[in-house]
PDB file of N, CA, C and O and ligand atoms in Angstrom:
ATOM      1  N   MET A   1     -10.081  -3.924 -11.233  1.00  0.00           N
ATOM      2  CA  MET A   1      -8.706  -4.396 -11.011  1.00  0.00           C
ATOM      3  C   MET A   1      -8.064  -3.606  -9.869  1.00  0.00           C
ATOM      4  O   MET A   1      -8.274  -2.411  -9.744  1.00  0.00           O
ATOM      5  N   LEU A   2      -7.337  -4.326  -9.083  1.00  0.00           N
ATOM      6  CA  LEU A   2      -6.691  -3.701  -7.923  1.00  0.00           C
ATOM      7  C   LEU A   2      -5.694  -2.638  -8.372  1.00  0.00           C
ATOM      8  O   LEU A   2      -4.898  -2.858  -9.269  1.00  0.00           O
ATOM      9  N   GLN A   3      -5.784  -1.478  -7.733  1.00  0.00           N
ATOM     10  CA  GLN A   3      -4.813  -0.433  -8.022  1.00  0.00           C
ATOM     11  C   GLN A   3      -3.552  -0.706  -7.209  1.00  0.00           C
ATOM     12  O   GLN A   3      -3.617  -0.759  -5.983  1.00  0.00           O
ATOM     13  N   LEU A   4      -2.452  -0.911  -7.882  1.00  0.00           N
ATOM     14  CA  LEU A   4      -1.197  -1.159  -7.173  1.00  0.00           C
ATOM     15  C   LEU A   4      -0.474   0.171  -7.042  1.00  0.00           C
ATOM     16  O   LEU A   4       0.185   0.630  -7.970  1.00  0.00           O
ATOM     17  N   ARG A   5      -0.641   0.791  -5.902  1.00  0.00           N
ATOM     18  CA  ARG A   5      -0.017   2.106  -5.721  1.00  0.00           C
ATOM     19  C   ARG A   5       1.481   1.934  -5.477  1.00  0.00           C
ATOM     20  O   ARG A   5       1.906   0.950  -4.882  1.00  0.00           O
ATOM     21  N   PRO A   6       2.249   2.927  -5.926  1.00  0.00           N
ATOM     22  CA  PRO A   6       3.704   2.718  -5.976  1.00  0.00           C
ATOM     23  C   PRO A   6       4.454   3.020  -4.686  1.00  0.00           C
ATOM     24  O   PRO A   6       5.662   2.836  -4.643  1.00  0.00           O
ATOM     25  N   ASN A   7       3.749   3.481  -3.648  1.00  0.00           N
ATOM     26  CA  ASN A   7       4.500   3.873  -2.460  1.00  0.00           C
ATOM     27  C   ASN A   7       3.644   3.742  -1.201  1.00  0.00           C
ATOM     28  O   ASN A   7       2.424   3.605  -1.280  1.00  0.00           O
ATOM     29  N   CYS A   8       4.325   3.835  -0.062  1.00  0.00           N
ATOM     30  CA  CYS A   8       3.645   3.816   1.232  1.00  0.00           C
ATOM     31  C   CYS A   8       3.116   5.212   1.543  1.00  0.00           C
ATOM     32  O   CYS A   8       3.843   6.197   1.402  1.00  0.00           O
ATOM     33  N   GLU A   9       1.852   5.315   1.976  1.00  0.00           N
ATOM     34  CA  GLU A   9       1.273   6.630   2.292  1.00  0.00           C
ATOM     35  C   GLU A   9       1.954   7.295   3.484  1.00  0.00           C
ATOM     36  O   GLU A   9       1.900   8.496   3.642  1.00  0.00           O
ATOM     37  N   CYS A  10       2.536   6.485   4.345  1.00  0.00           N
ATOM     38  CA  CYS A  10       3.132   7.037   5.564  1.00  0.00           C
ATOM     39  C   CYS A  10       4.574   7.486   5.383  1.00  0.00           C
ATOM     40  O   CYS A  10       4.940   8.573   5.818  1.00  0.00           O
ATOM     41  N   CYS A  11       5.395   6.648   4.793  1.00  0.00           N
ATOM     42  CA  CYS A  11       6.830   6.951   4.741  1.00  0.00           C
ATOM     43  C   CYS A  11       7.341   7.136   3.312  1.00  0.00           C
ATOM     44  O   CYS A  11       8.525   7.399   3.122  1.00  0.00           O
ATOM     45  N   ASN A  12       6.431   7.016   2.330  1.00  0.00           N
ATOM     46  CA  ASN A  12       6.771   7.272   0.934  1.00  0.00           C
ATOM     47  C   ASN A  12       7.769   6.265   0.369  1.00  0.00           C
ATOM     48  O   ASN A  12       8.400   6.514  -0.641  1.00  0.00           O
ATOM     49  N   ARG A  13       7.905   5.148   1.039  1.00  0.00           N
ATOM     50  CA  ARG A  13       8.816   4.117   0.549  1.00  0.00           C
ATOM     51  C   ARG A  13       8.235   3.471  -0.721  1.00  0.00           C
ATOM     52  O   ARG A  13       7.025   3.308  -0.829  1.00  0.00           O
ATOM     53  N   ASP A  14       9.093   3.091  -1.622  1.00  0.00           N
ATOM     54  CA  ASP A  14       8.629   2.444  -2.858  1.00  0.00           C
ATOM     55  C   ASP A  14       8.097   1.046  -2.578  1.00  0.00           C
ATOM     56  O   ASP A  14       8.708   0.275  -1.832  1.00  0.00           O
ATOM     57  N   LEU A  15       6.955   0.749  -3.178  1.00  0.00           N
ATOM     58  CA  LEU A  15       6.353  -0.579  -3.050  1.00  0.00           C
ATOM     59  C   LEU A  15       5.996  -1.097  -4.442  1.00  0.00           C
ATOM     60  O   LEU A  15       4.884  -0.922  -4.918  1.00  0.00           O
ATOM     61  N   PRO A  16       6.954  -1.715  -5.104  1.00  0.00           N
ATOM     62  CA  PRO A  16       6.671  -2.218  -6.449  1.00  0.00           C
ATOM     63  C   PRO A  16       5.619  -3.315  -6.458  1.00  0.00           C
ATOM     64  O   PRO A  16       5.333  -3.934  -5.421  1.00  0.00           O
ATOM     65  N   GLY A  17       5.016  -3.532  -7.616  1.00  0.00           N
ATOM     66  CA  GLY A  17       3.901  -4.467  -7.747  1.00  0.00           C
ATOM     67  C   GLY A  17       4.208  -5.869  -7.289  1.00  0.00           C
ATOM     68  O   GLY A  17       3.316  -6.597  -6.868  1.00  0.00           O
ATOM     69  N   GLU A  18       5.487  -6.254  -7.324  1.00  0.00           N
ATOM     70  CA  GLU A  18       5.843  -7.614  -6.914  1.00  0.00           C
ATOM     71  C   GLU A  18       6.386  -7.647  -5.485  1.00  0.00           C
ATOM     72  O   GLU A  18       6.861  -8.670  -5.019  1.00  0.00           O
ATOM     73  N   SER A  19       6.277  -6.522  -4.774  1.00  0.00           N
ATOM     74  CA  SER A  19       6.798  -6.467  -3.413  1.00  0.00           C
ATOM     75  C   SER A  19       5.962  -7.310  -2.449  1.00  0.00           C
ATOM     76  O   SER A  19       4.734  -7.343  -2.531  1.00  0.00           O
ATOM     77  N   THR A  20       6.626  -7.980  -1.517  1.00  0.00           N
ATOM     78  CA  THR A  20       5.907  -8.734  -0.486  1.00  0.00           C
ATOM     79  C   THR A  20       5.659  -7.857   0.729  1.00  0.00           C
ATOM     80  O   THR A  20       5.067  -8.301   1.707  1.00  0.00           O
ATOM     81  N   ASP A  21       6.112  -6.632   0.681  1.00  0.00           N
ATOM     82  CA  ASP A  21       6.097  -5.742   1.831  1.00  0.00           C
ATOM     83  C   ASP A  21       4.900  -4.806   1.842  1.00  0.00           C
ATOM     84  O   ASP A  21       4.747  -4.011   2.747  1.00  0.00           O
ATOM     85  N   ALA A  22       4.049  -4.874   0.842  1.00  0.00           N
ATOM     86  CA  ALA A  22       2.945  -3.934   0.737  1.00  0.00           C
ATOM     87  C   ALA A  22       1.734  -4.437   1.524  1.00  0.00           C
ATOM     88  O   ALA A  22       1.412  -5.618   1.519  1.00  0.00           O
ATOM     89  N   ARG A  23       1.057  -3.495   2.184  1.00  0.00           N
ATOM     90  CA  ARG A  23      -0.198  -3.785   2.881  1.00  0.00           C
ATOM     91  C   ARG A  23      -1.273  -2.877   2.298  1.00  0.00           C
ATOM     92  O   ARG A  23      -0.990  -1.746   1.927  1.00  0.00           O
ATOM     93  N   ILE A  24      -2.505  -3.367   2.264  1.00  0.00           N
ATOM     94  CA  ILE A  24      -3.550  -2.610   1.562  1.00  0.00           C
ATOM     95  C   ILE A  24      -4.875  -2.768   2.304  1.00  0.00           C
ATOM     96  O   ILE A  24      -5.145  -3.808   2.918  1.00  0.00           O
ATOM     97  N   CYS A  25      -5.738  -1.747   2.253  1.00  0.00           N
ATOM     98  CA  CYS A  25      -7.081  -1.863   2.813  1.00  0.00           C
ATOM     99  C   CYS A  25      -8.073  -2.068   1.680  1.00  0.00           C
ATOM    100  O   CYS A  25      -7.709  -2.074   0.507  1.00  0.00           O
ATOM    101  N   SER A  26      -9.345  -2.194   2.008  1.00  0.00           N
ATOM    102  CA  SER A  26     -10.337  -2.494   0.978  1.00  0.00           C
ATOM    103  C   SER A  26     -10.524  -1.329   0.012  1.00  0.00           C
ATOM    104  O   SER A  26     -11.065  -1.498  -1.072  1.00  0.00           O
ATOM    105  N   PHE A  27     -10.110  -0.123   0.407  1.00  0.00           N
ATOM    106  CA  PHE A  27     -10.185   1.028  -0.486  1.00  0.00           C
ATOM    107  C   PHE A  27      -8.867   1.265  -1.220  1.00  0.00           C
ATOM    108  O   PHE A  27      -8.664   2.318  -1.810  1.00  0.00           O
ATOM    109  N   GLU A  28      -7.953   0.319  -1.085  1.00  0.00           N
ATOM    110  CA  GLU A  28      -6.671   0.351  -1.785  1.00  0.00           C
ATOM    111  C   GLU A  28      -5.701   1.389  -1.226  1.00  0.00           C
ATOM    112  O   GLU A  28      -4.737   1.758  -1.892  1.00  0.00           O
ATOM    113  N   CYS A  29      -5.950   1.871  -0.006  1.00  0.00           N
ATOM    114  CA  CYS A  29      -4.933   2.662   0.664  1.00  0.00           C
ATOM    115  C   CYS A  29      -3.757   1.709   0.911  1.00  0.00           C
ATOM    116  O   CYS A  29      -3.956   0.582   1.351  1.00  0.00           O
ATOM    117  N   THR A  30      -2.552   2.185   0.646  1.00  0.00           N
ATOM    118  CA  THR A  30      -1.410   1.284   0.596  1.00  0.00           C
ATOM    119  C   THR A  30      -0.299   1.742   1.534  1.00  0.00           C
ATOM    120  O   THR A  30       0.036   2.921   1.580  1.00  0.00           O
ATOM    121  N   PHE A  31       0.235   0.802   2.264  1.00  0.00           N
ATOM    122  CA  PHE A  31       1.281   1.093   3.247  1.00  0.00           C
ATOM    123  C   PHE A  31       2.342   0.005   3.194  1.00  0.00           C
ATOM    124  O   PHE A  31       2.083  -1.095   2.708  1.00  0.00           O
ATOM    125  N   CYS A  32       3.515   0.294   3.739  1.00  0.00           N
ATOM    126  CA  CYS A  32       4.528  -0.744   3.851  1.00  0.00           C
ATOM    127  C   CYS A  32       4.275  -1.555   5.127  1.00  0.00           C
ATOM    128  O   CYS A  32       3.551  -1.123   6.027  1.00  0.00           O
ATOM    129  N   SER A  33       4.872  -2.728   5.203  1.00  0.00           N
ATOM    130  CA  SER A  33       4.617  -3.604   6.348  1.00  0.00           C
ATOM    131  C   SER A  33       5.099  -2.978   7.652  1.00  0.00           C
ATOM    132  O   SER A  33       4.481  -3.140   8.699  1.00  0.00           O
ATOM    133  N   THR A  34       6.189  -2.226   7.578  1.00  0.00           N
ATOM    134  CA  THR A  34       6.733  -1.612   8.789  1.00  0.00           C
ATOM    135  C   THR A  34       5.766  -0.587   9.370  1.00  0.00           C
ATOM    136  O   THR A  34       5.457  -0.613  10.566  1.00  0.00           O
ATOM    137  N   CYS A  35       5.258   0.306   8.532  1.00  0.00           N
ATOM    138  CA  CYS A  35       4.301   1.297   9.018  1.00  0.00           C
ATOM    139  C   CYS A  35       3.021   0.616   9.485  1.00  0.00           C
ATOM    140  O   CYS A  35       2.455   0.989  10.514  1.00  0.00           O
ATOM    141  N   ALA A  36       2.557  -0.376   8.732  1.00  0.00           N
ATOM    142  CA  ALA A  36       1.320  -1.054   9.100  1.00  0.00           C
ATOM    143  C   ALA A  36       1.436  -1.646  10.501  1.00  0.00           C
ATOM    144  O   ALA A  36       0.504  -1.553  11.305  1.00  0.00           O
ATOM    145  N   GLN A  37       2.577  -2.213  10.799  1.00  0.00           N
ATOM    146  CA  GLN A  37       2.734  -2.874  12.093  1.00  0.00           C
ATOM    147  C   GLN A  37       3.069  -1.897  13.213  1.00  0.00           C
ATOM    148  O   GLN A  37       2.473  -1.955  14.287  1.00  0.00           O
ATOM    149  N   THR A  38       4.035  -1.005  12.963  1.00  0.00           N
ATOM    150  CA  THR A  38       4.535  -0.203  14.070  1.00  0.00           C
ATOM    151  C   THR A  38       3.701   1.059  14.307  1.00  0.00           C
ATOM    152  O   THR A  38       3.524   1.478  15.436  1.00  0.00           O
ATOM    153  N   LYS A  39       3.170   1.677  13.240  1.00  0.00           N
ATOM    154  CA  LYS A  39       2.449   2.931  13.425  1.00  0.00           C
ATOM    155  C   LYS A  39       0.945   2.743  13.424  1.00  0.00           C
ATOM    156  O   LYS A  39       0.217   3.528  14.026  1.00  0.00           O
ATOM    157  N   LEU A  40       0.472   1.737  12.697  1.00  0.00           N
ATOM    158  CA  LEU A  40      -0.964   1.686  12.405  1.00  0.00           C
ATOM    159  C   LEU A  40      -1.683   0.512  13.043  1.00  0.00           C
ATOM    160  O   LEU A  40      -2.910   0.408  12.948  1.00  0.00           O
ATOM    161  N   SER A  41      -0.945  -0.387  13.671  1.00  0.00           N
ATOM    162  CA  SER A  41      -1.557  -1.586  14.257  1.00  0.00           C
ATOM    163  C   SER A  41      -2.450  -2.312  13.244  1.00  0.00           C
ATOM    164  O   SER A  41      -3.510  -2.828  13.586  1.00  0.00           O
ATOM    165  N   ASN A  42      -2.002  -2.311  12.002  1.00  0.00           N
ATOM    166  CA  ASN A  42      -2.717  -2.986  10.905  1.00  0.00           C
ATOM    167  C   ASN A  42      -4.131  -2.454  10.685  1.00  0.00           C
ATOM    168  O   ASN A  42      -5.016  -3.179  10.228  1.00  0.00           O
ATOM    169  N   ARG A  43      -4.355  -1.177  10.997  1.00  0.00           N
ATOM    170  CA  ARG A  43      -5.628  -0.502  10.694  1.00  0.00           C
ATOM    171  C   ARG A  43      -5.331   0.635   9.738  1.00  0.00           C
ATOM    172  O   ARG A  43      -4.406   1.407   9.964  1.00  0.00           O
ATOM    173  N   CYS A  44      -6.169   0.788   8.732  1.00  0.00           N
ATOM    174  CA  CYS A  44      -5.997   1.904   7.818  1.00  0.00           C
ATOM    175  C   CYS A  44      -6.376   3.202   8.519  1.00  0.00           C
ATOM    176  O   CYS A  44      -7.464   3.300   9.085  1.00  0.00           O
ATOM    177  N   PRO A  45      -5.510   4.233   8.497  1.00  0.00           N
ATOM    178  CA  PRO A  45      -5.824   5.500   9.178  1.00  0.00           C
ATOM    179  C   PRO A  45      -6.899   6.294   8.441  1.00  0.00           C
ATOM    180  O   PRO A  45      -7.477   7.213   9.008  1.00  0.00           O
ATOM    181  N   ASN A  46      -7.184   5.966   7.209  1.00  0.00           N
ATOM    182  CA  ASN A  46      -8.189   6.706   6.438  1.00  0.00           C
ATOM    183  C   ASN A  46      -9.593   6.163   6.649  1.00  0.00           C
ATOM    184  O   ASN A  46     -10.554   6.917   6.744  1.00  0.00           O
ATOM    185  N   CYS A  47      -9.723   4.852   6.712  1.00  0.00           N
ATOM    186  CA  CYS A  47     -11.065   4.263   6.745  1.00  0.00           C
ATOM    187  C   CYS A  47     -11.265   3.313   7.926  1.00  0.00           C
ATOM    188  O   CYS A  47     -12.344   2.740   8.064  1.00  0.00           O
ATOM    189  N   SER A  48     -10.239   3.120   8.754  1.00  0.00           N
ATOM    190  CA  SER A  48     -10.295   2.218   9.909  1.00  0.00           C
ATOM    191  C   SER A  48     -10.445   0.749   9.529  1.00  0.00           C
ATOM    192  O   SER A  48     -10.680  -0.093  10.381  1.00  0.00           O
ATOM    193  N   GLY A  49     -10.327   0.455   8.254  1.00  0.00           N
ATOM    194  CA  GLY A  49     -10.401  -0.935   7.812  1.00  0.00           C
ATOM    195  C   GLY A  49      -9.111  -1.678   8.081  1.00  0.00           C
ATOM    196  O   GLY A  49      -8.082  -1.079   8.379  1.00  0.00           O
ATOM    197  N   GLU A  50      -9.175  -2.997   7.969  1.00  0.00           N
ATOM    198  CA  GLU A  50      -7.967  -3.772   8.231  1.00  0.00           C
ATOM    199  C   GLU A  50      -7.014  -3.708   7.047  1.00  0.00           C
ATOM    200  O   GLU A  50      -7.425  -3.588   5.901  1.00  0.00           O
ATOM    201  N   LEU A  51      -5.737  -3.762   7.383  1.00  0.00           N
ATOM    202  CA  LEU A  51      -4.701  -3.804   6.361  1.00  0.00           C
ATOM    203  C   LEU A  51      -4.229  -5.240   6.205  1.00  0.00           C
ATOM    204  O   LEU A  51      -3.901  -5.896   7.197  1.00  0.00           O
ATOM    205  N   VAL A  52      -4.231  -5.701   4.985  1.00  0.00           N
ATOM    206  CA  VAL A  52      -3.809  -7.077   4.712  1.00  0.00           C
ATOM    207  C   VAL A  52      -2.672  -7.070   3.689  1.00  0.00           C
ATOM    208  O   VAL A  52      -2.408  -6.054   3.047  1.00  0.00           O
ATOM    209  N   VAL A  53      -2.024  -8.193   3.564  1.00  0.00           N
ATOM    210  CA  VAL A  53      -0.936  -8.312   2.598  1.00  0.00           C
ATOM    211  C   VAL A  53      -1.482  -8.106   1.188  1.00  0.00           C
ATOM    212  O   VAL A  53      -2.489  -8.704   0.819  1.00  0.00           O
ATOM    213  N   ARG A  54      -0.865  -7.219   0.454  1.00  0.00           N
ATOM    214  CA  ARG A  54      -1.316  -6.986  -0.914  1.00  0.00           C
ATOM    215  C   ARG A  54      -0.838  -8.130  -1.814  1.00  0.00           C
ATOM    216  O   ARG A  54       0.336  -8.481  -1.782  1.00  0.00           O
ATOM    217  N   PRO A  55      -1.767  -8.691  -2.570  1.00  0.00           N
ATOM    218  CA  PRO A  55      -1.333  -9.761  -3.468  1.00  0.00           C
ATOM    219  C   PRO A  55      -0.363  -9.219  -4.507  1.00  0.00           C
ATOM    220  O   PRO A  55      -0.522  -8.096  -4.987  1.00  0.00           O
ATOM    221  N   ARG A  56       0.614 -10.007  -4.841  1.00  0.00           N
ATOM    222  CA  ARG A  56       1.598  -9.566  -5.819  1.00  0.00           C
ATOM    223  C   ARG A  56       1.074  -9.792  -7.231  1.00  0.00           C
ATOM    224  O   ARG A  56       0.325 -10.725  -7.483  1.00  0.00           O
ATOM    225  N   ARG A  57       1.450  -8.907  -8.119  1.00  0.00           N
ATOM    226  CA  ARG A  57       1.118  -9.107  -9.525  1.00  0.00           C
ATOM    227  C   ARG A  57       2.406  -9.561 -10.233  1.00  0.00           C
ATOM    228  O   ARG A  57       3.410  -8.858 -10.189  1.00  0.00           O
ATOM    229  N   PRO A  58       2.353 -10.705 -10.852  1.00  0.00           N
ATOM    230  CA  PRO A  58       3.585 -11.206 -11.475  1.00  0.00           C
ATOM    231  C   PRO A  58       4.134 -10.246 -12.512  1.00  0.00           C
ATOM    232  O   PRO A  58       3.373  -9.522 -13.176  1.00  0.00           O
ATOM    233  N   ALA A  59       5.438 -10.226 -12.663  1.00  0.00           N
ATOM    234  CA  ALA A  59       6.102  -9.283 -13.565  1.00  0.00           C
ATOM    235  C   ALA A  59       5.539  -9.362 -14.978  1.00  0.00           C
ATOM    236  O   ALA A  59       5.344  -8.337 -15.642  1.00  0.00           O
ATOM    237  N   ALA A  60       5.232 -10.552 -15.454  1.00  0.00           N
ATOM    238  CA  ALA A  60       4.704 -10.694 -16.814  1.00  0.00           C
ATOM    239  C   ALA A  60       3.360  -9.982 -16.953  1.00  0.00           C
ATOM    240  O   ALA A  60       3.047  -9.410 -17.997  1.00  0.00           O
ATOM    241  N   LYS A  61       2.544  -9.999 -15.895  1.00  0.00           N
ATOM    242  CA  LYS A  61       1.235  -9.327 -15.935  1.00  0.00           C
ATOM    243  C   LYS A  61       1.378  -7.818 -15.799  1.00  0.00           C
ATOM    244  O   LYS A  61       0.542  -7.050 -16.294  1.00  0.00           O
ATOM    245  N   LEU A  62       2.427  -7.397 -15.119  1.00  0.00           N
ATOM    246  CA  LEU A  62       2.646  -5.958 -14.959  1.00  0.00           C
ATOM    247  C   LEU A  62       2.916  -5.289 -16.303  1.00  0.00           C
ATOM    248  O   LEU A  62       2.668  -4.097 -16.480  1.00  0.00           O
ATOM    249  N   VAL A  63       3.405  -6.052 -17.260  1.00  0.00           N
ATOM    250  CA  VAL A  63       3.641  -5.489 -18.583  1.00  0.00           C
ATOM    251  C   VAL A  63       2.308  -5.096 -19.218  1.00  0.00           C
ATOM    252  O   VAL A  63       2.137  -3.992 -19.728  1.00  0.00           O
ATOM    253  N   GLN A  64       1.336  -5.991 -19.125  1.00  0.00           N
ATOM    254  CA  GLN A  64       0.013  -5.734 -19.705  1.00  0.00           C
ATOM    255  C   GLN A  64      -0.837  -4.828 -18.829  1.00  0.00           C
ATOM    256  O   GLN A  64      -1.633  -4.033 -19.306  1.00  0.00           O
ATOM    257  N   HIS A  65      -0.722  -5.022 -17.525  1.00  0.00           N
ATOM    258  CA  HIS A  65      -1.550  -4.292 -16.562  1.00  0.00           C
ATOM    259  C   HIS A  65      -0.628  -3.611 -15.560  1.00  0.00           C
ATOM    260  O   HIS A  65      -0.414  -4.099 -14.460  1.00  0.00           O
ATOM    261  N   PRO A  66      -0.064  -2.502 -15.941  1.00  0.00           N
ATOM    262  CA  PRO A  66       0.951  -1.873 -15.103  1.00  0.00           C
ATOM    263  C   PRO A  66       0.398  -1.376 -13.772  1.00  0.00           C
ATOM    264  O   PRO A  66      -0.800  -1.066 -13.657  1.00  0.00           O
ATOM    265  N   ALA A  67       1.272  -1.296 -12.802  1.00  0.00           N
ATOM    266  CA  ALA A  67       0.912  -0.738 -11.510  1.00  0.00           C
ATOM    267  C   ALA A  67       0.650   0.757 -11.659  1.00  0.00           C
ATOM    268  O   ALA A  67       1.139   1.403 -12.583  1.00  0.00           O
ATOM    269  N   SER A  68      -0.144   1.291 -10.740  1.00  0.00           N
ATOM    270  CA  SER A  68      -0.396   2.724 -10.732  1.00  0.00           C
ATOM    271  C   SER A  68       0.909   3.485 -10.503  1.00  0.00           C
ATOM    272  O   SER A  68       1.809   3.010  -9.826  1.00  0.00           O
ATOM    273  N   THR A  69       1.006   4.679 -11.095  1.00  0.00           N
ATOM    274  CA  THR A  69       2.194   5.490 -10.870  1.00  0.00           C
ATOM    275  C   THR A  69       1.872   6.720 -10.030  1.00  0.00           C
ATOM    276  O   THR A  69       2.726   7.552  -9.777  1.00  0.00           O
ATOM    277  N   GLU A  70       0.612   6.839  -9.618  1.00  0.00           N
ATOM    278  CA  GLU A  70       0.198   8.002  -8.842  1.00  0.00           C
ATOM    279  C   GLU A  70       0.603   7.824  -7.387  1.00  0.00           C
ATOM    280  O   GLU A  70       0.068   6.968  -6.682  1.00  0.00           O
ATOM    281  N   ARG A  71       1.541   8.622  -6.933  1.00  0.00           N
ATOM    282  CA  ARG A  71       2.031   8.492  -5.557  1.00  0.00           C
ATOM    283  C   ARG A  71       1.085   9.223  -4.612  1.00  0.00           C
ATOM    284  O   ARG A  71       0.736  10.377  -4.837  1.00  0.00           O
ATOM    285  N   ILE A  72       0.694   8.547  -3.552  1.00  0.00           N
ATOM    286  CA  ILE A  72      -0.143   9.166  -2.535  1.00  0.00           C
ATOM    287  C   ILE A  72       0.652   9.159  -1.234  1.00  0.00           C
ATOM    288  O   ILE A  72       1.092   8.105  -0.786  1.00  0.00           O
ATOM    289  N   TYR A  73       0.844  10.331  -0.685  1.00  0.00           N
ATOM    290  CA  TYR A  73       1.715  10.467   0.473  1.00  0.00           C
ATOM    291  C   TYR A  73       1.030  11.381   1.480  1.00  0.00           C
ATOM    292  O   TYR A  73       0.841  12.569   1.214  1.00  0.00           O
ATOM    293  N   LYS A  74       0.590  10.814   2.603  1.00  0.00           N
ATOM    294  CA  LYS A  74      -0.171  11.576   3.589  1.00  0.00           C
ATOM    295  C   LYS A  74       0.377  11.293   4.981  1.00  0.00           C
ATOM    296  O   LYS A  74      -0.264  10.628   5.788  1.00  0.00           O
ATOM    297  N   PRO A  75       1.565  11.751   5.264  1.00  0.00           N
ATOM    298  CA  PRO A  75       2.182  11.413   6.547  1.00  0.00           C
ATOM    299  C   PRO A  75       1.392  11.904   7.746  1.00  0.00           C
ATOM    300  O   PRO A  75       1.456  11.306   8.824  1.00  0.00           O
ATOM    301  N   ALA A  76       0.592  12.960   7.567  1.00  0.00           N
ATOM    302  CA  ALA A  76      -0.173  13.497   8.692  1.00  0.00           C
ATOM    303  C   ALA A  76      -1.182  12.491   9.225  1.00  0.00           C
ATOM    304  O   ALA A  76      -1.522  12.505  10.414  1.00  0.00           O
ATOM    305  N   GLY A  77      -1.677  11.626   8.364  1.00  0.00           N
ATOM    306  CA  GLY A  77      -2.665  10.652   8.785  1.00  0.00           C
ATOM    307  C   GLY A  77      -2.084   9.464   9.521  1.00  0.00           C
ATOM    308  O   GLY A  77      -2.824   8.609   9.984  1.00  0.00           O
ATOM    309  N   CYS A  78      -0.785   9.419   9.613  1.00  0.00           N
ATOM    310  CA  CYS A  78      -0.137   8.190  10.095  1.00  0.00           C
ATOM    311  C   CYS A  78       0.413   8.304  11.503  1.00  0.00           C
ATOM    312  O   CYS A  78       1.118   7.415  11.952  1.00  0.00           O
ATOM    313  N   ALA A  79       0.135   9.394  12.169  1.00  0.00           N
ATOM    314  CA  ALA A  79       0.624   9.524  13.541  1.00  0.00           C
ATOM    315  C   ALA A  79      -0.074   8.485  14.418  1.00  0.00           C
ATOM    316  O   ALA A  79      -1.238   8.191  14.249  1.00  0.00           O
ATOM    317  N   ARG A  80       0.676   7.922  15.326  1.00  0.00           N
ATOM    318  CA  ARG A  80       0.101   6.954  16.250  1.00  0.00           C
ATOM    319  C   ARG A  80      -0.891   7.666  17.171  1.00  0.00           C
ATOM    320  O   ARG A  80      -0.587   8.699  17.743  1.00  0.00           O
ATOM    321  N   THR A  81      -2.054   7.109  17.293  1.00  0.00           N
ATOM    322  CA  THR A  81      -3.071   7.807  18.090  1.00  0.00           C
ATOM    323  C   THR A  81      -3.184   7.176  19.479  1.00  0.00           C
ATOM    324  O   THR A  81      -2.882   6.020  19.646  1.00  0.00           O
TER     325      THR A  81
HETATM  326 ZN1   ZN B 101       5.763   3.017   5.303  1.00  0.00          ZN
HETATM  327 ZN1   ZN B 102      -8.367   2.667   3.914  1.00  0.00          ZN
END
């Protein structure tokens, strides 16, 4: 099951499970749309994979299958290269 991380790794902004603003790579590194576009050119800084729109999990499903609460914040990896 996809890990829905609660925040952007670059700017620490909250990204709830139903957010349309979340971007994710195949390893589930998670960023907001603003960082993905302006800082990362839609490439994950950790694995160089593409960042795509994270599918939303409907609120009813979040009750049974809650989003991850582990915040990952690595601003050092997000500098424009
Ligand atoms: Zn961000
Ligand atoms: Zn990645």
